[in-house]
Short mmCIF file of C-alpha atoms in Angstrom, two decimals:
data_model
loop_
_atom_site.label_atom_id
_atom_site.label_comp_id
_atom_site.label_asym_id
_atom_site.label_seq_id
_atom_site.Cartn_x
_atom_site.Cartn_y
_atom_site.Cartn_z
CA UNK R 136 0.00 0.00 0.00
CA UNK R 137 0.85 3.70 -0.64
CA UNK R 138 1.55 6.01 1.77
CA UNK R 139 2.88 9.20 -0.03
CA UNK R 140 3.04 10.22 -3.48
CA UNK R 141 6.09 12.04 -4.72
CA UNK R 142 7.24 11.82 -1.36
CA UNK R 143 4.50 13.88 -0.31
CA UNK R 144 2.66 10.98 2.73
CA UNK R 145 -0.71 10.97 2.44
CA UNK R 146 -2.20 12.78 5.56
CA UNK R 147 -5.98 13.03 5.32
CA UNK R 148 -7.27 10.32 2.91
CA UNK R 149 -11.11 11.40 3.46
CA UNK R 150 -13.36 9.79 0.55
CA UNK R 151 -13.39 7.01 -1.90
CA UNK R 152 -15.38 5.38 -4.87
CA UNK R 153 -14.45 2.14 -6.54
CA UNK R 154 -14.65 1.75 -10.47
CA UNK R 155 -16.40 -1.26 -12.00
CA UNK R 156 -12.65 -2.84 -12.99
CA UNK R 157 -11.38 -2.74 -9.48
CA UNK R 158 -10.03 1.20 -9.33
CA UNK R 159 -10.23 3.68 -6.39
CA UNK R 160 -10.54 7.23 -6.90
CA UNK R 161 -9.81 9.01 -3.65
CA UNK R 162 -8.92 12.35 -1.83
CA UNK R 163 -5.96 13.44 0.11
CA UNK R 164 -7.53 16.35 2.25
CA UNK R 165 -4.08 17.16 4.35
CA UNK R 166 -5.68 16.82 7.60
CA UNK R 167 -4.07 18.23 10.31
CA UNK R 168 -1.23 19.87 8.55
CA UNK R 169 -2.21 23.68 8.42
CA UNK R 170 1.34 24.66 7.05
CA UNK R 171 0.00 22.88 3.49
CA UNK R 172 -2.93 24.85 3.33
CA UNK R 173 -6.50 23.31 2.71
CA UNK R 174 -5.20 21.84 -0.94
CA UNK R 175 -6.75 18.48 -1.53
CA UNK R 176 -5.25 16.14 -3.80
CA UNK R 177 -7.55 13.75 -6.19
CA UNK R 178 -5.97 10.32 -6.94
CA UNK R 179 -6.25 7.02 -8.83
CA UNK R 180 -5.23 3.91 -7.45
CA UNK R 181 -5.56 1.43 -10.62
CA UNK R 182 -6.46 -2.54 -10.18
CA UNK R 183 -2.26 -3.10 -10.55
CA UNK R 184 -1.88 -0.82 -7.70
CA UNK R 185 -0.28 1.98 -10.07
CA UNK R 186 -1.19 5.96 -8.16
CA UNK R 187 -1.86 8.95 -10.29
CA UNK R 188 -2.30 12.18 -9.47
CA UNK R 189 -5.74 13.49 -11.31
CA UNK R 190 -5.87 16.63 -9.89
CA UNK R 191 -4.37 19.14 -7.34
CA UNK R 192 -6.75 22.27 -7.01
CA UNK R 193 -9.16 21.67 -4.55
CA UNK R 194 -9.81 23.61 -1.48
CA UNK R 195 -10.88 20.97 0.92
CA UNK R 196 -12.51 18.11 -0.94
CA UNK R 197 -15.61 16.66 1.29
CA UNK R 198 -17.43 14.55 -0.96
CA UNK R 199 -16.31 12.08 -4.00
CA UNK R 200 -18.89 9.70 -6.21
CA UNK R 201 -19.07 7.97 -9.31
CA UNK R 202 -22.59 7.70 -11.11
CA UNK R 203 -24.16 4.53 -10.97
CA UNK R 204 -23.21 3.88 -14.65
CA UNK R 205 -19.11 4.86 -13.94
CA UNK R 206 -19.64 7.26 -16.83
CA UNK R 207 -19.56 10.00 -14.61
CA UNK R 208 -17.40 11.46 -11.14
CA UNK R 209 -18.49 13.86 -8.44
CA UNK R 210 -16.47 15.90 -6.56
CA UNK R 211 -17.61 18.23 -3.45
CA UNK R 212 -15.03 21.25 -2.72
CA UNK R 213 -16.39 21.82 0.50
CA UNK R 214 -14.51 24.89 1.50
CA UNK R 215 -15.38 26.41 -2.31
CA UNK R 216 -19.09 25.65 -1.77
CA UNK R 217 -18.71 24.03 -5.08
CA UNK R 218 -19.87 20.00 -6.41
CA UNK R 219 -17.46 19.53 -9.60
CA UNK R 220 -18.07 16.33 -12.10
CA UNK R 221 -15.73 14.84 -14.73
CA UNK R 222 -16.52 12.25 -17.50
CA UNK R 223 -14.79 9.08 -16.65
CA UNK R 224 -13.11 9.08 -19.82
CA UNK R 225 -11.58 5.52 -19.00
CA UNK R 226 -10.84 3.75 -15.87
CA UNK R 227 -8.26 6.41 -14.16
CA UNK R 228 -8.63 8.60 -16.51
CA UNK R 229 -11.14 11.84 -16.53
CA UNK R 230 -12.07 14.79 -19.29
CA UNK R 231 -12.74 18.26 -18.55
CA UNK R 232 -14.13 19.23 -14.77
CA UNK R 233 -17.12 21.33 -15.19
CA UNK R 234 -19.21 23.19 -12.21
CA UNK R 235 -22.57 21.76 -11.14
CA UNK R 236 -23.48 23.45 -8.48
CA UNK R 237 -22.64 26.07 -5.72
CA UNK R 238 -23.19 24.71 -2.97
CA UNK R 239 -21.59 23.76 0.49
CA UNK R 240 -21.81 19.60 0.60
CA UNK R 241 -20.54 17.47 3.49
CA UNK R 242 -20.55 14.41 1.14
CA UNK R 243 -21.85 12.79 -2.70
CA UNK R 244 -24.27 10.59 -3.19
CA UNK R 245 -25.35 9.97 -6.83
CA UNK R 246 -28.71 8.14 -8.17
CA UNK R 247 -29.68 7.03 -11.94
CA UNK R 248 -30.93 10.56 -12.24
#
């Protein structure tokens, strides 16, 4: 198992989502280390066990879910009163992040609708 990335260690691994093929999208909040700022890291962590590094730009992530049909991931910046999504473009991989609300969300939860 991983416990940094770039020699950055992981300090505040806060939500997760599983792929259909075995994948884990998660978030690295930084909890508890106030001289890193709120920054929230978004990671893959493919079937193989190979980490990437999706994104980088998030305030203080608080919520993370895929849609029902893995076509789709949802991302709550919590301290940006912002829910992002990104088309799963394939496993590990996402497109463009695009707003979908603005809004303050203490988790994701996504239906067929």
């Amino acid at each position: 198992m991983h416990d940094n990335f770039d020699g950055q260690p992981f300090t505040g691994c806060n939500d997760l989502w599983f792929d259909g093929l075995g994948g884990l999208y998660f978030t690295d909040s930084y909890g508890g280390h106030e001289d890193r700022g709120n920054e929230t890291r978004l990671f893959y962590r493919s079937p193989t066990g190979e980490l990437s590094l999706l994104a980088d730009d998030y305030y203080k992530s608080n919520g993370l879910h895929g849609s029902p049909d893995g076509q789709w991931l949802y991302v709550a910046d919590y301290l940006d009163d912002k829910i992002y999504r990104y088309p799963v473009e394939r496993s590990g991989q996402l497109g463009e992040r695009t707003l979908v609300v603005e809004v303050r969300a203490e988790g994701v939860t996504v239906d067929e609708e």
